[in-house]
């Protein structure tokens, strides 16, 4: 695309050496927790025949996506925290941007599917096994990955067609569309609107669908209060916590073009690091079956 920029400089979360040492310790422990926690969930679900229902199949896929999502940004960030010069090649930056949006959008769609699973289990219990069959689950998960791929392709194409010929400093700890396109030496008015309508609207629409599904669930719970419904509601409560941790920061970052704040990179920590860390804790601490299977394992 005739760009003269061959690399970008990631400014990171801070340029103070003492803070970088603290950040390295924190993010290294967080990354280790993400890997160990989510791998434990995957192994537990795969080895225990009792955890064969659709909700655990979707949870297993969520854990895999969380590992992929944090692995796109955390290893590079840990290396940069120990380096004096935090440079990333142009091609590596675009690759990081692509995979981040690939797995990020896939997780959004998967969380929406998980909300649909809970809605079906509570509001249509007699039809649950027919609607959420194993074949249907595979189709839904495949659709989540396909949707994430299409979204990521659009975001990547919006970025690589821009010329970069001047500033090359990214005020973040990873390459993302908003900070990267603002370095382009051309008018990005249309690009920013396309970015907001793609990433921002996907985040907002998925979030509204989730809120709608939980509203139906709460209405159903008020009418029929049984032990089974309370158990399902408990699962939904943990799902809501995961949804808030992931969707609110994403909507904040991607739904407002033409503006950027220094605090944006700190908000990004929530959905790239904290959300993958919290998901294993949220889904296991509030689920007796998973906890029991983990103790046996």
Short mmCIF file of C-alpha atoms in Angstrom, two decimals:
data_model
loop_
_atom_site.label_atom_id
_atom_site.label_comp_id
_atom_site.label_asym_id
_atom_site.label_seq_id
_atom_site.Cartn_x
_atom_site.Cartn_y
_atom_site.Cartn_z
CA UNK A 1 0.00 0.00 0.00
CA UNK A 2 3.00 2.33 -0.59
CA UNK A 3 3.60 2.81 3.15
CA UNK A 4 7.04 3.99 4.18
CA UNK A 5 6.56 2.84 7.77
CA UNK A 6 8.12 -0.61 8.31
CA UNK A 7 7.59 -0.84 12.07
CA UNK A 8 5.56 0.66 14.89
CA UNK A 9 6.68 1.63 18.39
CA UNK A 10 4.37 0.45 21.17
CA UNK A 11 4.42 2.97 24.03
CA UNK A 12 2.90 0.43 26.45
CA UNK A 13 1.09 1.18 29.68
CA UNK A 14 3.91 3.23 31.20
CA UNK A 15 7.50 4.33 30.46
CA UNK A 16 8.57 4.20 34.12
CA UNK A 17 10.89 1.25 34.78
CA UNK A 18 9.60 0.60 38.32
CA UNK A 19 6.01 0.43 37.07
CA UNK A 20 7.03 -1.84 34.20
CA UNK A 21 8.47 -4.33 36.70
CA UNK A 22 5.18 -4.31 38.63
CA UNK A 23 3.16 -4.67 35.41
CA UNK A 24 5.33 -7.58 34.28
CA UNK A 25 4.72 -9.46 37.53
CA UNK A 26 0.98 -8.82 37.45
CA UNK A 27 0.45 -9.70 33.77
CA UNK A 28 2.72 -12.74 33.96
CA UNK A 29 0.64 -14.12 36.85
CA UNK A 30 -2.57 -13.20 35.02
CA UNK A 31 -1.44 -14.95 31.83
CA UNK A 32 -0.44 -18.05 33.82
CA UNK A 33 -3.87 -18.06 35.49
CA UNK A 34 -5.59 -17.78 32.12
CA UNK A 35 -3.66 -20.72 30.70
CA UNK A 36 -3.97 -22.96 33.75
CA UNK A 37 -7.58 -22.08 34.58
CA UNK A 38 -8.98 -22.45 31.09
CA UNK A 39 -6.92 -25.56 30.31
CA UNK A 40 -8.25 -27.11 33.52
CA UNK A 41 -11.81 -26.37 32.42
CA UNK A 42 -11.19 -27.88 28.96
CA UNK A 43 -9.61 -31.05 30.38
CA UNK A 44 -12.34 -31.39 33.02
CA UNK A 45 -15.18 -31.08 30.51
CA UNK A 46 -13.52 -33.41 28.01
CA UNK A 47 -12.77 -36.15 30.54
CA UNK A 48 -15.99 -36.20 32.61
CA UNK A 49 -18.96 -37.87 30.83
CA UNK A 50 -21.34 -36.10 33.22
CA UNK A 51 -20.37 -32.75 31.69
CA UNK A 52 -21.75 -33.55 28.24
CA UNK A 53 -24.65 -31.09 28.16
CA UNK A 54 -24.59 -28.16 25.69
CA UNK A 55 -23.76 -25.58 28.38
CA UNK A 56 -20.47 -27.34 29.19
CA UNK A 57 -19.68 -27.85 25.50
CA UNK A 58 -20.05 -24.09 25.00
CA UNK A 59 -18.05 -23.40 28.16
CA UNK A 60 -15.22 -25.56 26.84
CA UNK A 61 -15.18 -23.54 23.62
CA UNK A 62 -15.23 -20.28 25.59
CA UNK A 63 -12.17 -21.40 27.54
CA UNK A 64 -10.34 -22.19 24.31
CA UNK A 65 -11.21 -18.75 22.88
CA UNK A 66 -10.04 -17.06 26.09
CA UNK A 67 -6.66 -18.79 25.78
CA UNK A 68 -6.37 -17.63 22.17
CA UNK A 69 -7.51 -14.09 22.94
CA UNK A 70 -5.03 -13.41 25.72
CA UNK A 71 -2.23 -15.22 23.85
CA UNK A 72 -2.53 -12.69 21.03
CA UNK A 73 -1.53 -9.77 23.28
CA UNK A 74 0.00 -10.99 26.57
CA UNK A 75 3.24 -12.69 25.36
CA UNK A 76 4.17 -9.67 23.27
CA UNK A 77 3.34 -7.31 26.14
CA UNK A 78 5.49 -9.32 28.58
CA UNK A 79 8.46 -9.22 26.20
CA UNK A 80 8.06 -5.47 25.67
CA UNK A 81 7.95 -4.84 29.42
CA UNK A 82 11.49 -6.26 29.61
CA UNK A 83 12.74 -4.46 26.49
CA UNK A 84 14.13 -0.98 26.08
CA UNK A 85 12.81 -0.53 22.54
CA UNK A 86 9.26 -1.78 22.03
CA UNK A 87 9.15 -2.09 18.25
CA UNK A 88 6.85 -4.33 16.23
CA UNK A 89 7.16 -4.94 12.48
CA UNK A 90 4.36 -3.68 10.24
CA UNK A 91 3.42 -7.23 9.18
CA UNK A 92 3.42 -8.47 12.79
CA UNK A 93 1.23 -5.54 13.82
CA UNK A 94 -1.34 -6.34 11.14
CA UNK A 95 -1.24 -10.03 12.09
CA UNK A 96 -1.85 -9.19 15.75
CA UNK A 97 -4.72 -6.91 14.77
CA UNK A 98 -6.28 -9.65 12.62
CA UNK A 99 -6.10 -12.43 15.21
CA UNK A 100 -7.27 -10.15 18.03
CA UNK A 101 -10.46 -9.25 16.17
CA UNK A 102 -10.86 -12.83 14.95
CA UNK A 103 -10.98 -14.38 18.41
CA UNK A 104 -12.58 -11.30 20.01
CA UNK A 105 -15.57 -11.26 17.68
CA UNK A 106 -15.85 -15.05 17.94
CA UNK A 107 -16.09 -14.70 21.72
CA UNK A 108 -18.83 -12.07 21.38
CA UNK A 109 -20.88 -14.39 19.19
CA UNK A 110 -20.21 -17.36 21.49
CA UNK A 111 -21.37 -15.45 24.57
CA UNK A 112 -24.55 -14.62 22.66
CA UNK A 113 -25.02 -18.31 21.83
CA UNK A 114 -24.50 -19.19 25.51
CA UNK A 115 -27.24 -16.71 26.45
CA UNK A 116 -29.53 -18.37 23.90
CA UNK A 117 -28.69 -21.73 25.46
CA UNK A 118 -29.73 -20.48 28.91
CA UNK A 119 -32.89 -18.89 27.46
CA UNK A 120 -33.85 -22.18 25.83
CA UNK A 121 -33.11 -24.20 28.99
CA UNK A 122 -35.28 -21.96 31.20
CA UNK A 123 -38.03 -20.70 28.91
CA UNK A 124 -38.44 -23.80 26.70
CA UNK A 125 -37.27 -26.72 28.86
CA UNK A 126 -39.38 -29.36 27.09
CA UNK A 127 -37.81 -28.52 23.73
CA UNK A 128 -34.27 -27.94 25.05
CA UNK A 129 -32.72 -31.27 24.02
CA UNK A 130 -34.21 -30.98 20.52
CA UNK A 131 -33.18 -27.35 19.97
CA UNK A 132 -29.70 -27.58 21.53
CA UNK A 133 -28.67 -30.93 20.09
CA UNK A 134 -24.99 -31.75 19.67
CA UNK A 135 -25.25 -31.11 15.93
CA UNK A 136 -26.90 -27.73 16.56
CA UNK A 137 -24.14 -26.82 19.03
CA UNK A 138 -21.44 -27.59 16.47
CA UNK A 139 -23.25 -25.50 13.87
CA UNK A 140 -23.60 -22.55 16.28
CA UNK A 141 -19.94 -22.70 17.35
CA UNK A 142 -18.81 -22.95 13.72
CA UNK A 143 -20.98 -19.93 12.90
CA UNK A 144 -19.31 -18.00 15.74
CA UNK A 145 -15.84 -18.69 14.30
CA UNK A 146 -17.00 -17.87 10.76
CA UNK A 147 -18.56 -14.61 11.93
CA UNK A 148 -15.37 -13.69 13.79
CA UNK A 149 -13.30 -14.41 10.67
CA UNK A 150 -15.48 -12.25 8.43
CA UNK A 151 -15.42 -9.40 10.94
CA UNK A 152 -11.64 -9.60 11.26
CA UNK A 153 -11.12 -9.65 7.49
CA UNK A 154 -13.13 -6.43 7.18
CA UNK A 155 -11.18 -4.72 9.96
CA UNK A 156 -7.85 -5.82 8.50
CA UNK A 157 -8.73 -4.65 5.00
CA UNK A 158 -9.80 -1.27 6.38
CA UNK A 159 -6.35 -0.93 7.94
CA UNK A 160 -3.92 -2.24 5.32
CA UNK A 161 -5.35 -0.07 2.53
CA UNK A 162 -4.23 3.07 4.41
CA UNK A 163 -0.82 4.68 3.71
CA UNK A 164 1.51 5.09 6.71
CA UNK A 165 4.29 7.56 6.02
CA UNK A 166 4.90 9.56 9.19
CA UNK A 167 4.28 8.92 12.91
CA UNK A 168 4.75 5.33 14.00
CA UNK A 169 4.16 5.46 17.78
CA UNK A 170 1.11 3.57 19.05
CA UNK A 171 -0.11 4.67 22.46
CA UNK A 172 -1.04 1.17 23.53
CA UNK A 173 0.55 -2.18 24.39
CA UNK A 174 -0.80 -3.97 21.29
CA UNK A 175 -1.87 -3.17 17.74
CA UNK A 176 -5.57 -2.40 17.38
CA UNK A 177 -7.58 -0.68 14.69
CA UNK A 178 -8.39 2.65 16.44
CA UNK A 179 -4.81 3.67 17.40
CA UNK A 180 -3.27 2.28 14.20
CA UNK A 181 -5.54 3.99 11.66
CA UNK A 182 -5.01 7.34 13.39
CA UNK A 183 -1.36 7.15 12.31
CA UNK A 184 -2.32 7.05 8.63
CA UNK A 185 -1.26 10.04 6.54
CA UNK A 186 -4.65 10.44 4.85
CA UNK A 187 -8.22 11.33 5.70
CA UNK A 188 -9.72 8.50 7.79
CA UNK A 189 -13.23 9.93 8.21
CA UNK A 190 -14.90 7.14 6.23
CA UNK A 191 -12.62 4.48 7.69
CA UNK A 192 -13.47 5.48 11.25
CA UNK A 193 -17.20 5.34 10.53
CA UNK A 194 -16.83 1.93 8.91
CA UNK A 195 -14.77 0.76 11.91
CA UNK A 196 -17.40 1.98 14.36
CA UNK A 197 -20.27 0.46 12.36
CA UNK A 198 -18.42 -2.86 12.23
CA UNK A 199 -16.81 -3.42 15.63
CA UNK A 200 -18.95 -1.01 17.63
CA UNK A 201 -22.32 -2.14 16.31
CA UNK A 202 -21.40 -5.81 16.65
CA UNK A 203 -20.55 -5.21 20.31
CA UNK A 204 -23.70 -3.19 20.92
CA UNK A 205 -26.09 -5.51 19.07
CA UNK A 206 -24.70 -8.63 20.78
CA UNK A 207 -24.97 -6.88 24.14
CA UNK A 208 -28.59 -5.85 23.48
CA UNK A 209 -29.44 -9.41 22.43
CA UNK A 210 -27.91 -10.67 25.67
CA UNK A 211 -29.87 -8.15 27.75
CA UNK A 212 -33.08 -9.15 25.95
CA UNK A 213 -32.51 -12.86 26.56
CA UNK A 214 -31.86 -12.29 30.27
CA UNK A 215 -34.98 -10.15 30.49
CA UNK A 216 -37.06 -13.06 29.18
CA UNK A 217 -35.29 -15.36 31.62
CA UNK A 218 -36.08 -13.11 34.59
CA UNK A 219 -39.72 -12.87 33.56
CA UNK A 220 -39.92 -16.67 33.34
CA UNK A 221 -38.23 -17.09 36.72
CA UNK A 222 -40.77 -14.78 38.38
CA UNK A 223 -43.61 -16.95 37.10
CA UNK A 224 -42.10 -20.40 37.82
CA UNK A 225 -39.82 -20.68 40.83
CA UNK A 226 -38.50 -24.22 41.10
CA UNK A 227 -35.19 -25.67 42.20
CA UNK A 228 -34.20 -26.28 38.60
CA UNK A 229 -34.96 -22.71 37.61
CA UNK A 230 -32.93 -21.33 40.53
CA UNK A 231 -30.01 -23.49 39.43
CA UNK A 232 -30.30 -22.14 35.88
CA UNK A 233 -30.58 -18.59 37.21
CA UNK A 234 -27.37 -19.07 39.17
CA UNK A 235 -25.62 -20.08 35.95
CA UNK A 236 -27.05 -17.01 34.23
CA UNK A 237 -25.78 -14.75 37.00
CA UNK A 238 -22.21 -15.89 36.35
CA UNK A 239 -22.79 -15.43 32.63
CA UNK A 240 -23.95 -11.84 33.21
CA UNK A 241 -20.74 -11.06 35.11
CA UNK A 242 -18.63 -12.37 32.22
CA UNK A 243 -20.72 -10.43 29.72
CA UNK A 244 -20.32 -7.13 31.58
CA UNK A 245 -16.55 -7.59 31.88
CA UNK A 246 -16.23 -8.21 28.15
CA UNK A 247 -18.88 -6.17 26.35
CA UNK A 248 -18.89 -2.87 28.24
CA UNK A 249 -15.19 -2.07 27.58
CA UNK A 250 -15.45 -3.25 23.94
CA UNK A 251 -18.50 -1.06 23.31
CA UNK A 252 -16.73 1.89 24.94
CA UNK A 253 -13.62 1.50 22.76
CA UNK A 254 -15.13 0.68 19.38
CA UNK A 255 -18.41 2.62 19.28
CA UNK A 256 -16.95 6.14 19.39
CA UNK A 257 -14.94 7.14 16.31
CA UNK A 258 -12.98 10.40 16.03
CA UNK A 259 -11.95 10.43 19.69
CA UNK A 260 -9.30 8.77 21.79
CA UNK A 261 -8.23 9.15 25.40
CA UNK A 262 -5.03 8.18 27.25
CA UNK A 263 -7.12 5.91 29.47
CA UNK A 264 -8.21 3.75 26.50
CA UNK A 265 -5.22 1.42 26.83
CA UNK A 266 -6.10 0.81 30.49
CA UNK A 267 -9.68 -0.02 29.49
CA UNK A 268 -8.31 -2.53 26.97
CA UNK A 269 -6.70 -4.44 29.85
CA UNK A 270 -10.19 -5.39 31.06
CA UNK A 271 -11.23 -7.39 27.98
CA UNK A 272 -7.78 -8.63 26.90
CA UNK A 273 -6.47 -9.74 30.33
CA UNK A 274 -8.97 -9.48 33.19
CA UNK A 275 -11.96 -11.03 31.41
CA UNK A 276 -10.06 -14.22 30.39
CA UNK A 277 -8.73 -14.42 33.98
CA UNK A 278 -12.16 -14.04 35.55
CA UNK A 279 -14.08 -16.40 33.27
CA UNK A 280 -12.64 -19.64 34.79
CA UNK A 281 -13.29 -18.31 38.31
CA UNK A 282 -16.82 -17.15 37.49
CA UNK A 283 -17.90 -20.35 35.76
CA UNK A 284 -16.29 -22.77 38.21
CA UNK A 285 -16.93 -21.12 41.58
CA UNK A 286 -20.66 -20.86 40.81
CA UNK A 287 -21.02 -24.32 39.31
CA UNK A 288 -21.10 -27.32 41.65
CA UNK A 289 -20.84 -29.91 38.86
CA UNK A 290 -17.66 -28.40 37.43
CA UNK A 291 -16.10 -27.99 40.87
CA UNK A 292 -16.88 -31.58 41.77
CA UNK A 293 -15.40 -32.85 38.51
CA UNK A 294 -12.28 -30.77 39.02
CA UNK A 295 -11.75 -32.21 42.49
CA UNK A 296 -12.05 -35.73 41.05
CA UNK A 297 -9.61 -34.86 38.29
#
